[in-house]
Each structure stands twice: as C-alpha cells, then as structure tokens.
Amino acid sequence: MDLLTLLQVLDSTMRLATPLLLACLAGLFSERAGIFDIGLEGKMLAAAFLSAAIAYTLGSAWLGLLAGIGASLVLSGIHGLASITFRGNQLISGVAVNFLAAGLTVVVAQSWFGQGGRTPQLQGAARFDPITLPFADAIRDVPVIGPIYYELISGHTALVYIALLMVPLSWWVLYATRFGLRLRAVGENPAAVDTAGVSVIGLRYAAVAICGVLCGIAGAYLATALQAGFVKDMSAGRGYIALAALIFAKWRPWYALYACLLFGFLQALALRPDVIEGALGFKVNVQLLDVLPYILTVIILAGFVGKAIPPRAGGEPYVKER
Amino acid sequence: MDVMPKWADVVLIPLISLLLAAILSALVILAIGESPMNALKIMVDGALGSTYGWGYTLYYATNFIFTGLAVSIAFHARMFNIGGEGQAMIGGLGVALVCMYVPWPHWSLALLGGTVAAALFGAAWAAIPAFLQAKRGSHIVITTIMFNFIAAALLNYLLIGALKPQGSMEPATGKFPEATHLPNLHDVLGFFGIEFSKAAPANITFFVAILACVAVWALIWRTKLGYEIRAFGHSESAAKYAGISPTKIIMVSMLISGGLAGMMAINNVQGEAERLVLNAVEGAGFIGIAVALMGRSHPFGVFLAAILFGFLYQGGAELALWTKIPREMIVVIQALVILFTGALDNMVRMPLERAFLAAKRRNKGAA
C-alpha cells in the first residue's frame, strides 16, 4: 500500500469519524450528567433532515446548521421533559425519540418535497465546502509532509475542524470549569449537588441541551457536508456506534476521539475492500468490518479489556426527599 | 401507590395516553394537509372492513404478540430487552434451517419443530447479553442493541453466502418444502365452516400466539419462578435476601424473553414468506416495546395492544395506498405511544392521582 492510498483511507476516516465524534461527545455530556441517551440516532436524523430542508430552501448551509441544531434541541427537550421533569424511564424515552425522528422526517419530507421521503440534492452554498488550509497548495510537492498536509489535514469542511476542536473544548469544560465539575457530580451523586445548593434539574437540562446542540451539528454534517441532501434513515446506526464509542472511551473526551477515529477507520476500510486485500493478502468480510465496533464494545462491556464503569447515577431520575 | 383504584391504573391511564398519542397523530396528519377523519375511515375500512383486512391485521398482531410478550417478561424482571429485533432475526434463521434440512412428514410436526428451533435460536441470541448482565454487570440495553446489529450482519452474511440457492441473485433462502407450509386462517376457519379470505397471510400461528399469552400469564402469576421474577423486578436486594439468585432470574427471564421473540419467526418466516429473506422482522421487535408498555406487561393487555398495532400496521399500509400519507406515519404513531405510555407515564399519572386524591378527601368530608 502506497502513501497516497493510505492517506486516502485516513482522509475518509476523518470524514466518517466526524459525525461519530460529535454524537459521542453529545452522549458524553448527557450521560456524565446522569441522563442516558439512546436517542442520539434520532436527534442526528432529525437534524440531518431539517438542516438539509432549510439549507435547500434558503440556500445557506449555515442556516441549515442552525435549523438542524434547533430540530435536535426540540427532541432533547422532549427527552429532558420525560426523563428529568416527569422522572420517566430514560431508555424508553430515547427509544421514542428515535422512532419519532425516523417517522417524522420521512412524513414531513414527503409532504414538503414529494420526493419519496428525501430532500432535493443540495448545491452550491447550501452545502459545506471543503476548506483549503493556508499553504496547502504551496507545500503540496514537499515529500511526505506535503501530501499529508494537503490530503489529510487540509481540505475538510468547517464542521470537521469544529468537531475536532470540540474534543479539547469538552475536556476543558468538563475538567477545568466549575460547571463541568458540577455536571460530573450530578451524574455521580445528585443528592450531594443538591445539598450544596446547586440545581440538579438545571444542570441536567443544561447537559441535555449541550447534547442536543452537538447532535444537531452531527446531523447537519451528514446531510450538508458528508452527503448532499437528506435521505431516509441516513444516520444508519451512527448514533448507536457513537454510543458504543462512548463506552469504548469510558466516558472521557480524549478517549472518545480515539474510539471514534478507530470506528471511523473501520468504516473507511469497509468502503475499500481492495485496500484490505492488498494489505493483508486475503479477503476480509465486509460485514465483519461493519459489526466490528459492536463486537468490540460487547468485549469491552464484558470487562475483558479494562472495565468500563458508567456514571453512577446514570439512568436514575433524581427525587428530592420530602 | 394505592391512591388510585386498580381500574384507573390498568385502563384509564393507557386510554388517556393512547388518546394523547391519537390527538398528536391527527395534528401531524392535519399539518401535512390531509384529513384525520378521512384517514381513520380508510384505516378502519382497510384493516377491519373485510376478512382480507382482518387477515393482515391478525398476521401483524401475531408478530407483535410474540415480541410484546418477550419485552413484558423482561420488564417483569425489571430489564429492558431492546434486542427483540435481533432475537427474532436469529429465530428466523433457526426456522429456516429446520425447515430446509429436516424432511418433515406433516405441517403439524414442522410447526412443532419450527417453534422449538425458533425459540432455541432466539433464546441463544439473548443468552450472551443475559450472561454479561448477570455475571459482568454489562448493561443489558447496550448489549442487546449491539446484538441487533450483529444479528443483522450475520444474517446478511449467511443470506448472500451459504444459505442462498445456487444461481440466485436475491439475498434469501430458497422456498421451504411443501410439507412445512402452515395452514392459513382460510384453511383453519374453513374447517369450522367460517368464510375467511384466502389471500391474507394470517395463519395458524395466531393460535400459537394466544397459547403463548396464556402460558406467560400462568408462568408469571401461577408459578414459583414467576413469583421470583416479579419479586426480583420489584426489589433486587429483597429478592436476594429471600434467597432468590439474581443470576438465575436474569438468565431465565432473558432466555424466555429471547425465546418468545424468536418464536415470532414461525409466523413471518414459516407461515408467511415460506423462506428467509433479509429484514424479515421489519421492526416488529421494536414494536414489542410499544405493545408491552401499552399492555402494562400483562399478557391480556399485550394481546389487545398487539391487535391495535396490527390494525395500525395494516391501516397504515392502506393509507399509503390511498392517500399521500406515507407508511412512516405508523412509526410516528408508534413513537407517540411509546412516549406517552412509557416515558411520559408520570405526566398522565400525576394529575390523575391528584384528582383521585381530591375526590377521596371530598368523599371523606361528606361522610
């Protein structure tokens, strides 16, 4: 395998890891605050649809992004209402959110565009364009560094760089700010946070809202950057892979980056069976590559490769003693 | 807990939740420029207006009874089996293997063999997540989600490889032999002189599903094991203190749950398609969640809720045929039912409890 092929695979790794990373960090904020969220998939899907629909109508990818975040936030609101205010079952609420998005996106898309549950193809400013970083063209011909910089680091859409910046930002918010400390505490021991006079409900709603924003960006990325428009079920299980990555990362931001890059790499490889065959000398089953993230997560969950311990108060509604 | 009479808990709350879901669905239909009343009429006509419609309604309902019972059993042990989809897929694999490679002399034996294989395969697929939950404390929801994907990939792999007949381009097995074909409701009811549509897919499995309802009811409320499952579901520590082994309850209830989900395959694989195709389950595993919530995890409730969802499924297909409302509208309704009967249960319950409490006080004051 030559350098260029490797760079191509790594380049598509970056593109495929981006939605996983955003959704994974979204889940991280929510679960660290003690709210399980298996509705990442649905939020991404809703955001993908509305961002594509608005981007197409108004011709602006950035307005589409805002609309996508809005759609995701509405679903986050439902999840928050069910699991924080009404102390319902968070898992069931997440399932409902996923189905709501899966159904509504197609019903509304059919009603608005009449194209069998998809939006029209996005063109021009309605899509996020790749950004060429400074000097990329200039040093393109420098051996090794040139191609790496030009092919791999430069030439992604703005959302890819935003996703990458979210990793240190999430780390900073969670581990270096008072808000982050409280957010983590509320996922471990909400009673203690309540005793300290900080609102458990407020913190959890904040976490769910952050989760909504990040899922919104992830969904908008799918429809307006990775692909050009919304198609039915386009999130294709990414929300669940992100959930798997979150467990793989043991609920930590930097590990989340590595886990998502690994799972993105597997997805990129699945698209290039010729590369695997060339590198390994034998055929690797594509289905196996597709399910490897899930199998790895089960192995991690089984505790064979280090223990993944979720936030202690995760999934439990907080009831103040009366 | 005893603020409300029992009938309010099992009848009133689900009905109010259902009404809320129906109102919101009607609003969605209005918003996309169709008439909810007209839509309802088409659904009722299409799903219940003929024995053909009933045949489809009952066919879907049969699937949902199995998956609904599967989710219910797990709920009783306070576990959320979200893997019904995968377990039903693997159950289908069991049915396909048994139907293709065993020379059955008669359909009744084939039904028996198919049922056993479906239940065993479904249970086996639930066994690993159950074991990981019981022994390693891995969250059953996450592992069963992962196993849904693994099941889909496994089936995909087998149906484009080993199980596909030579020369076929379609990812599916060949047709099962004639002797494994199950009698449909036309044959069964015709035996008693009742006219029923010949073209509809509902088959004898419907009666197996009813038997399963009775069996689950007897298991949960009439056996020691059922008592242990319920005790474990109410309080794990109390159950442990009473000498009930958590490992055993988790394993047994999940195996039964997986087995029931797998048994759905005798309806959709052996009874209807008569071969194994990709995506044979069509989301029925997930609808089991809505059915179990709606039916309050009681087999009779599950039965009624399954019929309701069978109606929605067949009615939804008719809607897609006659109006501009796409089939996905059912998914929206399903989501709303899960939301209101499951996640937002307290939203309906709390005001009702307050109302009952106020009424009680007033009665006391009068007396």
Coordinates of C-alpha atoms in Angstrom, one line a residue, chain A residues 31 36 38 78 81-83 85-89 91-104 106-108 110-111 232 236-237 240-241 243-244 247 285 287-288 290-291 293-295 297-298 301-304 307, chain B residues 28 31-33 75 80 82 128 132 136-139 141-143 145-147 149-154 156-157 160 283 286-287 289 293 324-329 331-332 334-336 338-339 342-348 350:
Chain A
E31 CA -24.5 10.6 30.4
F36 CA -28.8 8.0 29.5
I38 CA -30.0 6.2 23.3
I78 CA -38.8 16.0 24.9
L81 CA -39.1 16.6 29.9
A82 CA -39.7 12.9 30.1
S83 CA -36.6 11.9 32.0
T85 CA -39.2 16.7 34.9
F86 CA -41.5 13.6 34.8
R87 CA -38.9 11.2 36.0
G88 CA -39.8 8.7 33.3
N89 CA -37.6 5.8 32.0
L91 CA -34.2 4.4 27.9
I92 CA -37.8 4.2 26.8
S93 CA -37.8 8.0 26.2
G94 CA -34.7 7.5 24.0
V95 CA -36.4 4.8 22.0
A96 CA -39.4 7.0 21.5
V97 CA -37.2 9.9 20.3
N98 CA -35.5 7.6 17.8
F99 CA -38.8 6.4 16.3
L100 CA -40.3 9.9 16.3
A101 CA -37.4 11.1 14.2
A102 CA -37.4 8.1 11.9
G103 CA -41.1 8.6 11.2
L104 CA -41.5 12.3 11.2
V106 CA -40.0 10.9 6.1
V107 CA -43.6 12.1 6.6
V108 CA -42.6 15.7 6.6
Q110 CA -42.7 13.6 1.7
S111 CA -45.1 16.4 2.4
K232 CA -34.5 8.3 4.6
A236 CA -27.7 4.5 9.5
G237 CA -26.9 3.4 13.1
Y240 CA -25.6 3.6 18.2
I241 CA -21.9 3.4 17.0
L243 CA -22.9 5.1 22.0
A244 CA -20.6 2.2 21.5
I247 CA -18.5 3.1 26.3
N285 CA -15.6 -9.9 5.0
Q287 CA -20.0 -7.5 7.2
L288 CA -17.3 -8.3 9.7
D290 CA -19.3 -3.3 9.8
V291 CA -20.0 -5.1 13.0
P293 CA -17.4 -1.7 16.5
Y294 CA -20.4 -3.5 18.1
I295 CA -18.4 -6.7 18.8
T297 CA -18.0 -2.8 22.5
V298 CA -19.5 -6.0 23.8
L301 CA -18.5 -4.2 28.3
A302 CA -17.8 -7.8 29.3
G303 CA -14.8 -6.3 31.1
F304 CA -12.2 -8.3 29.3
K307 CA -13.6 -2.1 33.0
Chain B
V28 CA -49.4 15.7 12.2
A31 CA -50.2 19.6 9.3
I32 CA -49.4 17.7 6.1
G33 CA -52.7 18.7 4.6
F75 CA -40.0 -5.9 32.2
F80 CA -35.3 -3.8 29.2
I82 CA -34.4 -4.0 23.3
I128 CA -24.9 -13.8 25.8
L132 CA -22.9 -10.5 30.6
R136 CA -20.2 -9.0 34.5
G137 CA -22.8 -6.3 35.1
S138 CA -22.8 -5.1 31.5
H139 CA -25.9 -3.1 30.8
V141 CA -29.8 -2.4 26.9
I142 CA -26.5 -1.6 25.4
T143 CA -25.5 -5.2 24.7
I145 CA -28.7 -3.1 20.9
M146 CA -25.2 -4.3 19.8
F147 CA -26.6 -7.8 19.3
F149 CA -26.6 -5.1 14.7
I150 CA -24.5 -8.3 15.0
A151 CA -27.6 -10.4 14.1
A152 CA -28.4 -8.3 11.1
A153 CA -24.8 -8.6 9.8
L154 CA -24.7 -12.3 10.5
N156 CA -26.7 -10.6 5.8
Y157 CA -23.5 -12.7 5.6
I160 CA -25.5 -13.7 0.4
G283 CA -39.2 -3.6 13.1
F286 CA -39.2 -2.7 18.5
I287 CA -43.0 -2.6 18.2
I289 CA -41.7 -2.4 23.3
L293 CA -45.8 -0.7 27.5
K324 CA -50.4 11.0 0.3
I325 CA -49.6 9.9 3.9
P326 CA -46.5 7.7 3.8
R327 CA -46.2 4.4 5.6
E328 CA -43.8 6.0 8.1
M329 CA -46.8 7.7 9.7
V331 CA -43.7 4.9 13.0
V332 CA -44.7 8.3 14.3
Q334 CA -45.7 4.1 17.4
A335 CA -43.2 6.7 18.8
L336 CA -46.0 8.7 20.4
I338 CA -44.1 4.7 23.5
L339 CA -43.6 8.3 24.6
G342 CA -43.7 4.7 28.6
A343 CA -41.6 7.8 29.1
L344 CA -44.3 10.3 30.0
D345 CA -46.3 8.0 32.1
N346 CA -46.0 10.3 35.1
M347 CA -47.3 13.2 33.1
V348 CA -50.6 11.4 32.8
M350 CA -49.6 12.7 38.4

